[in-house]
Coordinates of C-alpha atoms in Angstrom, one line a residue:
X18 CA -6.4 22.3 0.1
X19 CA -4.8 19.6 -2.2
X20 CA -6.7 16.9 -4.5
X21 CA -5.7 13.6 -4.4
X22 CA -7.0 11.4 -7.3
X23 CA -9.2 8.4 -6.8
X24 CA -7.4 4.8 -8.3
X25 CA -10.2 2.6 -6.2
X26 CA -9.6 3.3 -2.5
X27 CA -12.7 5.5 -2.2
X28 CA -16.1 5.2 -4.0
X29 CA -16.6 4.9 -7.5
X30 CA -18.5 8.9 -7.3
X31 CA -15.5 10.8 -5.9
X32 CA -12.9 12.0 -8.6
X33 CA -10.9 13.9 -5.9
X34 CA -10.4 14.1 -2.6
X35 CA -9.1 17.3 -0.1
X36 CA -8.9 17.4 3.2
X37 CA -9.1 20.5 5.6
X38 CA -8.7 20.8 9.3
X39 CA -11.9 19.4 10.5
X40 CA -13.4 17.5 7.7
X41 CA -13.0 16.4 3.6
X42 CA -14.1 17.7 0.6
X43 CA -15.2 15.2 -1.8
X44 CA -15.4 16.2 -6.2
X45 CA -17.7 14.7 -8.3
X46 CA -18.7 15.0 -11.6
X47 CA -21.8 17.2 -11.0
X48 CA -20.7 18.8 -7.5
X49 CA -19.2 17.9 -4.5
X50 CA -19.8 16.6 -0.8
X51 CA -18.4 17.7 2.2
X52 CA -17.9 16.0 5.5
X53 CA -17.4 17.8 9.0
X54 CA -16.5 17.0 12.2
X55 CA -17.6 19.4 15.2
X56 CA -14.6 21.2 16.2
X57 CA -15.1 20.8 20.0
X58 CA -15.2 17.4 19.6
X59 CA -12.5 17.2 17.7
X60 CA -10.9 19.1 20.3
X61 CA -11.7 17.0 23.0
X62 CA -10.1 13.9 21.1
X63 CA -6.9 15.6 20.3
X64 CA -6.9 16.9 24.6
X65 CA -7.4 13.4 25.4
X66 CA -4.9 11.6 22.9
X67 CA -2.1 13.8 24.4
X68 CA -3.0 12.8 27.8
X69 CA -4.8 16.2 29.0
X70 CA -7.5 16.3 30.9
X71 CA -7.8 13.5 32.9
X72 CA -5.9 12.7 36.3
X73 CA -3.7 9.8 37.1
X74 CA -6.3 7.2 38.7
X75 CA -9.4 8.4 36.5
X76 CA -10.9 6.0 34.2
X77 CA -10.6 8.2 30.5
X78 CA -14.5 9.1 29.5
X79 CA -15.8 8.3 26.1
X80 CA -16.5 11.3 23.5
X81 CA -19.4 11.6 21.4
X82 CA -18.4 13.0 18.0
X83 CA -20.6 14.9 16.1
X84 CA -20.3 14.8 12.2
X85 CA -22.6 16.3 9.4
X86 CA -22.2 15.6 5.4
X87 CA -24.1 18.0 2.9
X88 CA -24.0 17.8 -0.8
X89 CA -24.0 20.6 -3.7
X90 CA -25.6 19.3 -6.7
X91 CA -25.5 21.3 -10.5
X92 CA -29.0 21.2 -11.7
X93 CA -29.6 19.9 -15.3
X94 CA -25.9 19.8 -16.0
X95 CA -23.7 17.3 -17.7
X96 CA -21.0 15.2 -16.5
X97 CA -17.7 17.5 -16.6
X98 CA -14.7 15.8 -17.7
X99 CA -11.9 16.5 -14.4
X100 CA -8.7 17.9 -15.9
X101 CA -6.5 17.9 -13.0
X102 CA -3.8 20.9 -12.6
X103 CA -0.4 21.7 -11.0
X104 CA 0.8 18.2 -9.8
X105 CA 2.6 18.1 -6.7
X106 CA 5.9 16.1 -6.5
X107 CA 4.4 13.8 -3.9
X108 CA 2.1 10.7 -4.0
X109 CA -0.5 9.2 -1.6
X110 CA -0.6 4.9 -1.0
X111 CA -3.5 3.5 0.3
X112 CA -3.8 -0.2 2.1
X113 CA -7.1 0.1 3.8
X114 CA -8.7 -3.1 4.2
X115 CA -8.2 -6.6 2.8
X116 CA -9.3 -6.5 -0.4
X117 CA -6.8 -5.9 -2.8
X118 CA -8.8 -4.2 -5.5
X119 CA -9.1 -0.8 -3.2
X120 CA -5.5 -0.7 -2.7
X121 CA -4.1 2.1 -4.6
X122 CA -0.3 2.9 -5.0
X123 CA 1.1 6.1 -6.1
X124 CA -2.0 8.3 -6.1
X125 CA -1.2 11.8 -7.5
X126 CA -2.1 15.2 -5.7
X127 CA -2.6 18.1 -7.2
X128 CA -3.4 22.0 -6.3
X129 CA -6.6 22.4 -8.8
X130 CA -8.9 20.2 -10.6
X131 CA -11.2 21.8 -13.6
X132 CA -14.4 19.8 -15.0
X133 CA -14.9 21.1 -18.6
X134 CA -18.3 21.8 -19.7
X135 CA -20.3 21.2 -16.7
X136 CA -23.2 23.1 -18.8
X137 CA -22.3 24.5 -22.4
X138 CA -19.5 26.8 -22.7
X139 CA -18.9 26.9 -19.0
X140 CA -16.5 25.1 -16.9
X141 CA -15.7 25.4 -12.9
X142 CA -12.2 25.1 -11.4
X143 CA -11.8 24.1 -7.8
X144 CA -8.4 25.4 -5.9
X145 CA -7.3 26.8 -2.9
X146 CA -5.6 30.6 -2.4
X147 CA -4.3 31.7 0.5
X148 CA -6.1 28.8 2.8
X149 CA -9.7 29.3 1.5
X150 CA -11.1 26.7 -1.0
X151 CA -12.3 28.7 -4.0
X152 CA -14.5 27.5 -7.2
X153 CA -14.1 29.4 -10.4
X154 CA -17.0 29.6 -13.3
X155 CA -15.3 30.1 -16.4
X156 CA -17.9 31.5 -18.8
X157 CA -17.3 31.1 -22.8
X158 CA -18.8 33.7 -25.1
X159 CA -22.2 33.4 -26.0
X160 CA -22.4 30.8 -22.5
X161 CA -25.8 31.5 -20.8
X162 CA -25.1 31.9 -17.3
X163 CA -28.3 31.5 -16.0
X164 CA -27.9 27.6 -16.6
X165 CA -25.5 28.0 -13.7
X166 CA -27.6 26.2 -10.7
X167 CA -26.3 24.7 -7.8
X168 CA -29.0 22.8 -5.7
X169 CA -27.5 22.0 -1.9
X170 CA -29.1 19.1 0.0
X171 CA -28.9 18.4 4.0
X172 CA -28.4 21.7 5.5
X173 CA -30.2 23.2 8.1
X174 CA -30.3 26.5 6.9
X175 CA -29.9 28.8 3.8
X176 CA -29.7 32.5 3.6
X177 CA -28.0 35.4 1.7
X178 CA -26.5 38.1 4.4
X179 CA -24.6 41.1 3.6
X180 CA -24.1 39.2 -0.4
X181 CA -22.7 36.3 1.5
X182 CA -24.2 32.5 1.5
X183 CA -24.7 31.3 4.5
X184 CA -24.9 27.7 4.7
X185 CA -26.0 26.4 8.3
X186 CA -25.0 22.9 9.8
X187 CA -25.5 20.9 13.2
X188 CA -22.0 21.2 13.6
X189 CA -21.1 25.1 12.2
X190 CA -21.5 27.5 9.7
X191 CA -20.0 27.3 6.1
X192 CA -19.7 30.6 4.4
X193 CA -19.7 31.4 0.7
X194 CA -18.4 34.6 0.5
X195 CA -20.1 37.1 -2.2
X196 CA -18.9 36.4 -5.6
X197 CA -16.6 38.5 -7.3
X198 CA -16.7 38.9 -10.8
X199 CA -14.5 39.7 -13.9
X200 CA -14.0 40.0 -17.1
X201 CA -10.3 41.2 -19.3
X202 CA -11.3 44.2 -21.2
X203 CA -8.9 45.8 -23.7
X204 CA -5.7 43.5 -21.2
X205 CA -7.0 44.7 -18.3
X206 CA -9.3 43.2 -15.3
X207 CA -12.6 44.6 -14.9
X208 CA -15.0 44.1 -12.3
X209 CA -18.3 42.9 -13.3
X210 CA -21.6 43.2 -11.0
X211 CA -22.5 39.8 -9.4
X212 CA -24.4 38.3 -6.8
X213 CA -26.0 35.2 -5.6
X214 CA -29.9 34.3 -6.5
X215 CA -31.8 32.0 -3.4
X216 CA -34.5 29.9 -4.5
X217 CA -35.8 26.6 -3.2
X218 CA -32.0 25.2 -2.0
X219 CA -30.6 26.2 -5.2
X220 CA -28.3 29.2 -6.1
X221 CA -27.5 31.1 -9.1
X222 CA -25.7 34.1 -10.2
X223 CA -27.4 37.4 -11.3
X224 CA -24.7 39.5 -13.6
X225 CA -25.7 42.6 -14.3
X226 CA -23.5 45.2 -17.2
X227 CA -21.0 42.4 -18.9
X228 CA -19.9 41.8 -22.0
X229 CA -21.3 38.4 -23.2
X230 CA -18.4 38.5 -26.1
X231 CA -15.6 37.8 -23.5
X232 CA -15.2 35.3 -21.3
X233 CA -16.7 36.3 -17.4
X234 CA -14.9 34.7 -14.9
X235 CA -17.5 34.1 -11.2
X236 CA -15.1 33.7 -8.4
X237 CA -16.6 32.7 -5.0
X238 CA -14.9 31.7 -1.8
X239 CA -15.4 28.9 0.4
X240 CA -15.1 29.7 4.4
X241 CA -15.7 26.5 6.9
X242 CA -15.6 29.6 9.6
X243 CA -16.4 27.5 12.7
X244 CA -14.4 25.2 11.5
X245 CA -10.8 26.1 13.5
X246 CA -8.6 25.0 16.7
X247 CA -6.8 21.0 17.6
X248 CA -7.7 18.1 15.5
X249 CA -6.4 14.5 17.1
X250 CA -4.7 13.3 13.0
X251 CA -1.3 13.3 13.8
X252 CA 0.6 11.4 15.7
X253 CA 4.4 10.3 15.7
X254 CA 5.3 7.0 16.8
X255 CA 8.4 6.0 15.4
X256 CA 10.8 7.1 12.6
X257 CA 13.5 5.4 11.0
X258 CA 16.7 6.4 8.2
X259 CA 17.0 5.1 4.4
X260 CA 19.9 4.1 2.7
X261 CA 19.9 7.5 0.7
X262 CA 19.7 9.5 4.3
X263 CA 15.7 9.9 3.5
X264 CA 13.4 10.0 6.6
X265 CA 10.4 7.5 7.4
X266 CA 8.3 8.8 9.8
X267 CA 5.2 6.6 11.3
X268 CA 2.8 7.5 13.4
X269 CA -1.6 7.5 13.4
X270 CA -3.8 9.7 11.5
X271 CA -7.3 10.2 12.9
X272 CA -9.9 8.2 10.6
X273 CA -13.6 8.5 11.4
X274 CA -16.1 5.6 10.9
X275 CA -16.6 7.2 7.4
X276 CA -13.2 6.4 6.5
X277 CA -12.6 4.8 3.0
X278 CA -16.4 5.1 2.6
X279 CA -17.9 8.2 0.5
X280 CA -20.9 9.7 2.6
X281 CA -23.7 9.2 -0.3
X282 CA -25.8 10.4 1.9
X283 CA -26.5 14.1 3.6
X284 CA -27.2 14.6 7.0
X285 CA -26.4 14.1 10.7
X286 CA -24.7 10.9 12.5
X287 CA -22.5 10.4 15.8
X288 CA -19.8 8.4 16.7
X289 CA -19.4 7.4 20.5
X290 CA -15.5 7.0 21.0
X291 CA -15.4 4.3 24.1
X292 CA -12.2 6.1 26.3
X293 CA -11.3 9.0 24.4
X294 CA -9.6 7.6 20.9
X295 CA -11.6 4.1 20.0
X296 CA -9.5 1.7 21.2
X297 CA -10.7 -1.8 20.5
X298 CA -14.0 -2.3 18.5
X299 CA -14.7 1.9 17.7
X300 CA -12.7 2.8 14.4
X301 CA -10.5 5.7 15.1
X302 CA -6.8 5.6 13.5
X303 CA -5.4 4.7 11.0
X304 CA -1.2 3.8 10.5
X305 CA 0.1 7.1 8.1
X306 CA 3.9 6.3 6.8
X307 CA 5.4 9.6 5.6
X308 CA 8.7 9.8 3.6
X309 CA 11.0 12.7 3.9
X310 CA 13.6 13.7 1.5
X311 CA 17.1 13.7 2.7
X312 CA 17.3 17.2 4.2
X313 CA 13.6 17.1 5.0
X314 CA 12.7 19.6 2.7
X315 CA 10.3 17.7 0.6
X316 CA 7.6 14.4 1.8
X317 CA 8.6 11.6 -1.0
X318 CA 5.6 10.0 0.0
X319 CA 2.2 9.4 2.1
X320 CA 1.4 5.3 3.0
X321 CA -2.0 5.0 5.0
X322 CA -2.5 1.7 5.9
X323 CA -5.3 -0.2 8.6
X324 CA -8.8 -1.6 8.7
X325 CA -12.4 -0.8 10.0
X326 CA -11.1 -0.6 13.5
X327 CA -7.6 0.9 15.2
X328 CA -3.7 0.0 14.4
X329 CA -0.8 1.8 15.7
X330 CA 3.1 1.5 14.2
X331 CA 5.4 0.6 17.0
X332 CA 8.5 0.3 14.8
X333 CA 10.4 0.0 11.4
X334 CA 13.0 -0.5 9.8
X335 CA 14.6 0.1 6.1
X336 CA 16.7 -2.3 4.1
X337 CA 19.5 -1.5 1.7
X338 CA 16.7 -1.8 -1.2
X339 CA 15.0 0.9 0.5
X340 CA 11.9 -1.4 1.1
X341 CA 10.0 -0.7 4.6
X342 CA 9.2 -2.9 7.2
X343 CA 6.9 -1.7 9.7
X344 CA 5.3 -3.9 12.8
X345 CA 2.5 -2.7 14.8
X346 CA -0.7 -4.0 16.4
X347 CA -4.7 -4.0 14.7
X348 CA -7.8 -4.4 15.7
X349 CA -9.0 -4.5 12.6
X350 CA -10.7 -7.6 11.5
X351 CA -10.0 -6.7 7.6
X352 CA -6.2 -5.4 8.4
X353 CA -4.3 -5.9 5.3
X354 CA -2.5 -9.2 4.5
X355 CA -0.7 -10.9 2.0
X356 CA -0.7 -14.1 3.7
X357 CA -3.6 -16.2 6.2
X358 CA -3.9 -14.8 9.4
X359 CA -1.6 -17.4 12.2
X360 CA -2.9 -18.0 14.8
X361 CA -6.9 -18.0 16.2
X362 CA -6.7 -14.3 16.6
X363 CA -9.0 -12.2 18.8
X364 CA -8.8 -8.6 20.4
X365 CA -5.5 -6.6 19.4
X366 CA -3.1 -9.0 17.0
X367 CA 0.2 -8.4 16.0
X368 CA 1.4 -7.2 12.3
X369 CA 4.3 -6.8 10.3
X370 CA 3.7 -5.4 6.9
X371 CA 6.8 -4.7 4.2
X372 CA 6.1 -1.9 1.0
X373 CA 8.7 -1.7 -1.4
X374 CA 10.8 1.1 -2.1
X375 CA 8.0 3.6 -3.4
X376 CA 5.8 3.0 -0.6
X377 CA 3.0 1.7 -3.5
X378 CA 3.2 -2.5 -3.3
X379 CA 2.7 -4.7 -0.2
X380 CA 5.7 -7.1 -1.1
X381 CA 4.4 -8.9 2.1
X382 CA 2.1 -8.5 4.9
X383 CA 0.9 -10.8 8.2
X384 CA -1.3 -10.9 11.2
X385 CA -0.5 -13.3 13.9
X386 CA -2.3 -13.5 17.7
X387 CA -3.7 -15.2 20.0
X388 CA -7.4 -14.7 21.9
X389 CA -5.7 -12.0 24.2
X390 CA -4.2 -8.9 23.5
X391 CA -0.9 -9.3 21.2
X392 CA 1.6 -6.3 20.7
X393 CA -0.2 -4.5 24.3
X394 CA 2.0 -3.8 26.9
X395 CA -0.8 -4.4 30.1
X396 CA -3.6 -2.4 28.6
X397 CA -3.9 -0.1 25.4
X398 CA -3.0 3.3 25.6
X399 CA -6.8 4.6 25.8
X400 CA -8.2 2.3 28.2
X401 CA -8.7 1.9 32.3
X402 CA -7.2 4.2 34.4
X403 CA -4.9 6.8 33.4
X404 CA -1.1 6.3 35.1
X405 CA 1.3 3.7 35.7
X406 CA 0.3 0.2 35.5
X407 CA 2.7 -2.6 35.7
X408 CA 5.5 -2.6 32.8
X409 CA 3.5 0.2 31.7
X410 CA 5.3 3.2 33.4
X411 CA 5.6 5.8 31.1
X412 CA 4.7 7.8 27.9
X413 CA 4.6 5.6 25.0
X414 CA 5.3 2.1 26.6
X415 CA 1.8 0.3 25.6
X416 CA 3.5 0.5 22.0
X417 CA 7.1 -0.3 22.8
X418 CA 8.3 -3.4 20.4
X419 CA 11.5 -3.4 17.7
X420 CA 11.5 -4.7 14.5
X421 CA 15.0 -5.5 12.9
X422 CA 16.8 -7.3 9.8
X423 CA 19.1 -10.1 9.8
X424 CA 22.3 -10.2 7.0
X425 CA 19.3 -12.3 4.9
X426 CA 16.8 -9.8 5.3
X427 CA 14.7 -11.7 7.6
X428 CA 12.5 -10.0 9.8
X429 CA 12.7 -10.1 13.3
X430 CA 10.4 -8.8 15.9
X431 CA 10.4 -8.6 19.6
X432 CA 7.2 -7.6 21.1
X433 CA 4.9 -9.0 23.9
X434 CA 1.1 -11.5 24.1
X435 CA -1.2 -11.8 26.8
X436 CA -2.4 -14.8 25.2
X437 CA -1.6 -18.2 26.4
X438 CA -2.8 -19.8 22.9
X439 CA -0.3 -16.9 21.4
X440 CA 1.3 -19.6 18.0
X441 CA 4.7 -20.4 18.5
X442 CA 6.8 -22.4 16.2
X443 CA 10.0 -24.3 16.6
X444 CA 12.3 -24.6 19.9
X445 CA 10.9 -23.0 23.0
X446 CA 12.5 -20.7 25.0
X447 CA 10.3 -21.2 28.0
X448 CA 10.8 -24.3 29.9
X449 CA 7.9 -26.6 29.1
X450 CA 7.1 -24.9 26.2
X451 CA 4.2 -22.9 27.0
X452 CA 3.3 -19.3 28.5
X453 CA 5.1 -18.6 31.5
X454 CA 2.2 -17.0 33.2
X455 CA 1.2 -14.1 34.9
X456 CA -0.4 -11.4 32.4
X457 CA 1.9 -11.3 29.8
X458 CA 5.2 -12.5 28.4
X459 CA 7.6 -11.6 25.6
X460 CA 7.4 -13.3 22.7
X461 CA 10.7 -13.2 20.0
X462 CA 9.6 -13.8 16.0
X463 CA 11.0 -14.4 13.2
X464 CA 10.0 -14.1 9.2
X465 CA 11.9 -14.9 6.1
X466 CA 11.7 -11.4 4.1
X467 CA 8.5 -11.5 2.7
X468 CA 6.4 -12.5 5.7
X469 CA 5.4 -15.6 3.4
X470 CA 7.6 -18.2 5.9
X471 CA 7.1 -18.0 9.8
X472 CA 10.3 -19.4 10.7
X473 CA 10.3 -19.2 14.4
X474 CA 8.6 -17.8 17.3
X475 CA 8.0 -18.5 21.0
X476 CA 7.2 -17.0 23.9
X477 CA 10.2 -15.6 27.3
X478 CA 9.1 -14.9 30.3
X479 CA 8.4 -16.2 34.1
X480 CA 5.5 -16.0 36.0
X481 CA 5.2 -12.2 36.5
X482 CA 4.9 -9.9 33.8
X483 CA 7.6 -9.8 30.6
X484 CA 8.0 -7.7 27.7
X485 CA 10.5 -8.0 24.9
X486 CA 10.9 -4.2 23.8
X487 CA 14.0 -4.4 21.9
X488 CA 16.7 -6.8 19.5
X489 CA 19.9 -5.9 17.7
X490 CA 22.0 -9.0 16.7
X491 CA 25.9 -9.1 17.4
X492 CA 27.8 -8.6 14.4
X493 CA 30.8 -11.8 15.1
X494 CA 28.0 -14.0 16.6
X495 CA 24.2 -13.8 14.5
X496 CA 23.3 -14.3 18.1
X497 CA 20.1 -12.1 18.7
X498 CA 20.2 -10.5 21.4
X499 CA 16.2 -9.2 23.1
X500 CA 15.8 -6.8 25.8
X501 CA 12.8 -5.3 27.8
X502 CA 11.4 -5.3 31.6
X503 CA 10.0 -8.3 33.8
X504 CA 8.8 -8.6 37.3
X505 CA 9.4 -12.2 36.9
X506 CA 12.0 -14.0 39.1
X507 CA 12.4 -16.7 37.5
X508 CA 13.2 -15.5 33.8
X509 CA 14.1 -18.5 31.6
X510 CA 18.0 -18.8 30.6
X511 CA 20.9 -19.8 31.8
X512 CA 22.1 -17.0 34.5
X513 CA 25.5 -18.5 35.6
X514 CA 28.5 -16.2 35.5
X515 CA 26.2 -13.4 34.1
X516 CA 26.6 -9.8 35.6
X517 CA 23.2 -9.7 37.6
X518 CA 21.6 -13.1 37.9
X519 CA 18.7 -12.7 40.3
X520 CA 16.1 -10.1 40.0
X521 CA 16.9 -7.1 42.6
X522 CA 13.1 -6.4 43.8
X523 CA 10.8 -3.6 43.5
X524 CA 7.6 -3.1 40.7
X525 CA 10.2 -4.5 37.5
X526 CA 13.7 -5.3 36.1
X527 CA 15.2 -4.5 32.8
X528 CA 17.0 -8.0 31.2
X529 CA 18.6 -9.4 28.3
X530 CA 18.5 -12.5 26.7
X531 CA 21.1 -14.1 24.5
X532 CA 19.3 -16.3 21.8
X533 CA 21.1 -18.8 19.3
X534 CA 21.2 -17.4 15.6
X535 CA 19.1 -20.2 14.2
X536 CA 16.8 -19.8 17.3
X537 CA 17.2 -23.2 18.6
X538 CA 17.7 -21.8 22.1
X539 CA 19.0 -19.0 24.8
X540 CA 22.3 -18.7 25.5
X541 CA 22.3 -16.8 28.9
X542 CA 19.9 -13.9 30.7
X543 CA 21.0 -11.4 32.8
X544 CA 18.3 -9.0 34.9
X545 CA 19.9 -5.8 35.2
X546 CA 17.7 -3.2 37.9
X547 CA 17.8 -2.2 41.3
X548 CA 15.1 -2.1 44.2
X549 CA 13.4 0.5 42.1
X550 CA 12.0 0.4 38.7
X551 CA 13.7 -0.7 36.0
X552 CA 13.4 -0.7 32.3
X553 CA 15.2 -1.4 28.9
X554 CA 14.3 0.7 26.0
X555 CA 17.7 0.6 23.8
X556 CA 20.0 -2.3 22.8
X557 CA 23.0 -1.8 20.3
X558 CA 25.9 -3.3 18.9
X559 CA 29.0 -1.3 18.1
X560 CA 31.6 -2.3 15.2
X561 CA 33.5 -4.1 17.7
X562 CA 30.6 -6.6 18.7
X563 CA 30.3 -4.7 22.3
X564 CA 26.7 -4.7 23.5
X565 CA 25.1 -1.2 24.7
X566 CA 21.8 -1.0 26.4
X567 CA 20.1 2.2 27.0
X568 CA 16.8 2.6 29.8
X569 CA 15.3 4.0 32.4
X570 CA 15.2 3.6 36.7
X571 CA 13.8 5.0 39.8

């Protein structure tokens, strides 16, 4: 277990915060809390985000998760002061929410945190050896141990078995393994008699044979023993290379309706997750930005970034600076922004968010959408029936979108609404102006670099179903060039002289689109498919200025 310090982005209480596999451990200055997640729950999640379980055609069944907080409380102590130990070469970031004043940038982690003089003469050090969580008491000379109390609140069950604590919970059993106790006699470690004392919640420490001139060290271990098997916080969803050869990773990292909230209080609660992983309105996940040293040896960095409900990264991108652009979909109410949200909003919304080079500063940040869905390809990845559907054909394609960077460093995004009130600015690229119906259609933005200018946007598509997945912009032209999958026949753009200017039937087509550099207009569209289906997922430029698309067909 590692600490990471608290700059604001939890509550004012918790000093440190670790994580292990199925919950967090919380330090205060007179104890600690611990939250826990049941591990079959957890389970289920992590079956259900990877798609097992549940058959093509079935509707994906929500999950109940169970959670359970107890605290540890020393009795009659005095506020330690935390000395924090062994720093790690990495940092966390923190963007959860809108308010700026629970940001925190560059939080430091370390492997062991010490609070001196918890009661006189006696300190405790928290750490972690070989996977277990541990807590030393450090003893002074002349230190009365028997001040050591520790009072626990919100368990269902105390006991001492076989010199062990057993500390019982709705959701598994937390063991305390029987102290071991020492003391340095003439350079050399001696064992010292030690076990644990059981009255009314609290515990203390009988010692028996020691000598009170030396310092006794009390050395307990920490076992969450039920607490073992898949947990649903890690997942990859796109990755991108810095100007240095470093490695951004993004993905989601599972975050419970606790979240950025310290559980005050002990006891039992439940979270429904509505189809598997909280899409929509039930917080689940948040964005997790990892940065990887060149030869991937070392993270650089940890960026968590989202609201009180779900995001997801669908792309990014590094300029020469080494500041990150990332674009993505919330629907988080209290997503992170530098700027007014554009647009009425409503359900899923897209957003583009840019951290400078240390992953610690939001240099800019924006949410734009319509009343539909915004960034969703047909329906988000946890909800309706599991299979194809539509443009939605395979792994990964709900969250299909590029981001990309113009010579200026404006931001460029191609992505996909289901909103006809989706706001567009400047020349259309839709005859009439307007959604081109169906379900969806593409939309093409554009941002100046810190997301502070909406320079142009607008929707592409025909009256079937459109999605821009991916931009790249020819090197001789500036022309942008967008490509995705439509089963729209009447795509806007001029198709004369093009390779494949009709669409060639079955469930969708791939296409590109040729827009002006200054997005006045399109220059041509060309569908490129057969009678099967059809998709683009890739679009290049090489040195020479000679387009290559990559995809998939039946």
């Amino acid at each position: 277990m590692e600490f990471v310090e608290n700059k604001g982005q939890w509550h004012s209480l918790v000093n440190f915060k670790g994580d292990f596999k199925t919950g967090s451990f919380y330090l205060e200055n007179n104890g600690y809390g611990v939250l826990m997640h049941h591990p079959d729950d957890l389970h289920a999640l992590a079956e259900q985000s990877h798609g097992h379980g549940v058959k093509a055609g079935e509707t994906i069944p929500p999950i109940t998760l169970r959670s359970f907080v107890y605290q540890m409380r020393f009795v009659d102590a005095q506020p330690g002061k935390a000395l924090p130990e062994k720093p790690l070469s990495t940092y966390n970031n923190y963007f959860l929410g809108n308010d700026p004043a629970k940001w925190a940038g560059q939080c430091r982690i370390f492997q062991a945190v010490t609070y001196r003089n918890i009661y006189p003469g006696i300190d405790i050090r928290y750490y972690s050896d070989g996977g277990r969580l541990k807590y030393d008491f450090i003893v002074q000379p002349g230190a009365n141990i028997a001040r050591i109390r520790m009072k626990y609140e919100g368990l269902t069950e105390m006991a001492i078995r076989n010199k062990e604590l057993l500390l019982r919970t709705p959701v598994g059993d937390v063991i305390e393994q029987a102290p071991y106790s020492y003391q340095f006699v003439d350079g050399k470690k001696a064992e010292v008699e030690c076990r644990y004392v059981l009255a009314n919640q609290t515990i203390s420490f009988q010692v028996k044979n020691y000598d009170p001139s030396q310092v006794l060290v009390i050395d307990p271990s920490i076992i969450f023993a039920s607490f073992t098997g898949s947990t649903p916080d890690n997942w990859g969803y796109t990755a991108t290379p810095g100007p240095d050869g470093s490695l951004y990773a993004g993905g989601i990292v599972f975050a419970p309706p606790v979240g950025t909230n310290y559980p005050v209080s002990p006891g039992a609660y439940q979270t429904v997750f509505g189809g598997g992983a909280t899409e929509d309105t039930f917080p689940g996940y948040d964005i997790a930005i990892f940065k990887f040293s060149s030869n991937g040896a070392n993270r650089m960095y940890a960026t968590y970034l989202g609201g009180n409900a779900n995001e997801q990264p669908h792309s990014m991108i590094v300029d020469q600076q080494g500041n990150l652009v990332v674009a993505g979909r919330s629907f988080s109410q209290n997503y992170p922004v530098t700027t007014a949200r554009i647009g009425p909003g409503g359900n899923y919304d897209i957003v583009i968010t840019k951290f400078n080079a240390a992953g610690s500063a939001l240099l800019g940040s924006v949410r734009i959408g319509g009343t539909g869905n915004d960034g969703v390809n047909i329906r988000p990845k946890y909800q309706g029936q599991v299979g194809p559907d539509g443009l939605r054909r395979n792994y990964g394609d709900d969250a299909r979108s590029e981001v990309i960077l113009d010579a200026s460093n404006n931001i460029i995004l191609a992505s996909c609404t289901q909103s006809a009130n989706f706001p567009v600015r400047g020349a259309s690229f839709n005859p009439g102006g307007g959604f081109g119906g169906g379900v969806q259609d593409g939309v093409v933005l554009k941002f100046n670099s810190n997301l502070s200018n909406y320079i142009f946007g607008s929707y592409f598509g025909g009256s079937g179903l459109d999605a821009c997945f991916v931009a790249s912009i020819d090197p001789e032209t500036g022309d942008l060039y967008v490509g995705g999958a439509t089963s729209s026949t009447n795509l806007p753009g001029d198709r004369t002289g093009v390779l494949t200017p009709n669409y060639q039937g079955g469930i969708a087509d791939g296409f590109v689109t040729q827009i002006r550099a200054d997005g006045s207009g399109l220059v041509r569209t060309s569908y490129f498919g057969t009678t099967g289906i059809d998709l683009i997922y890739g679009l290049k430029f090489d040195k020479n200025g000679f387009p290559y698309i990559m995809g998939t067909t039946t």
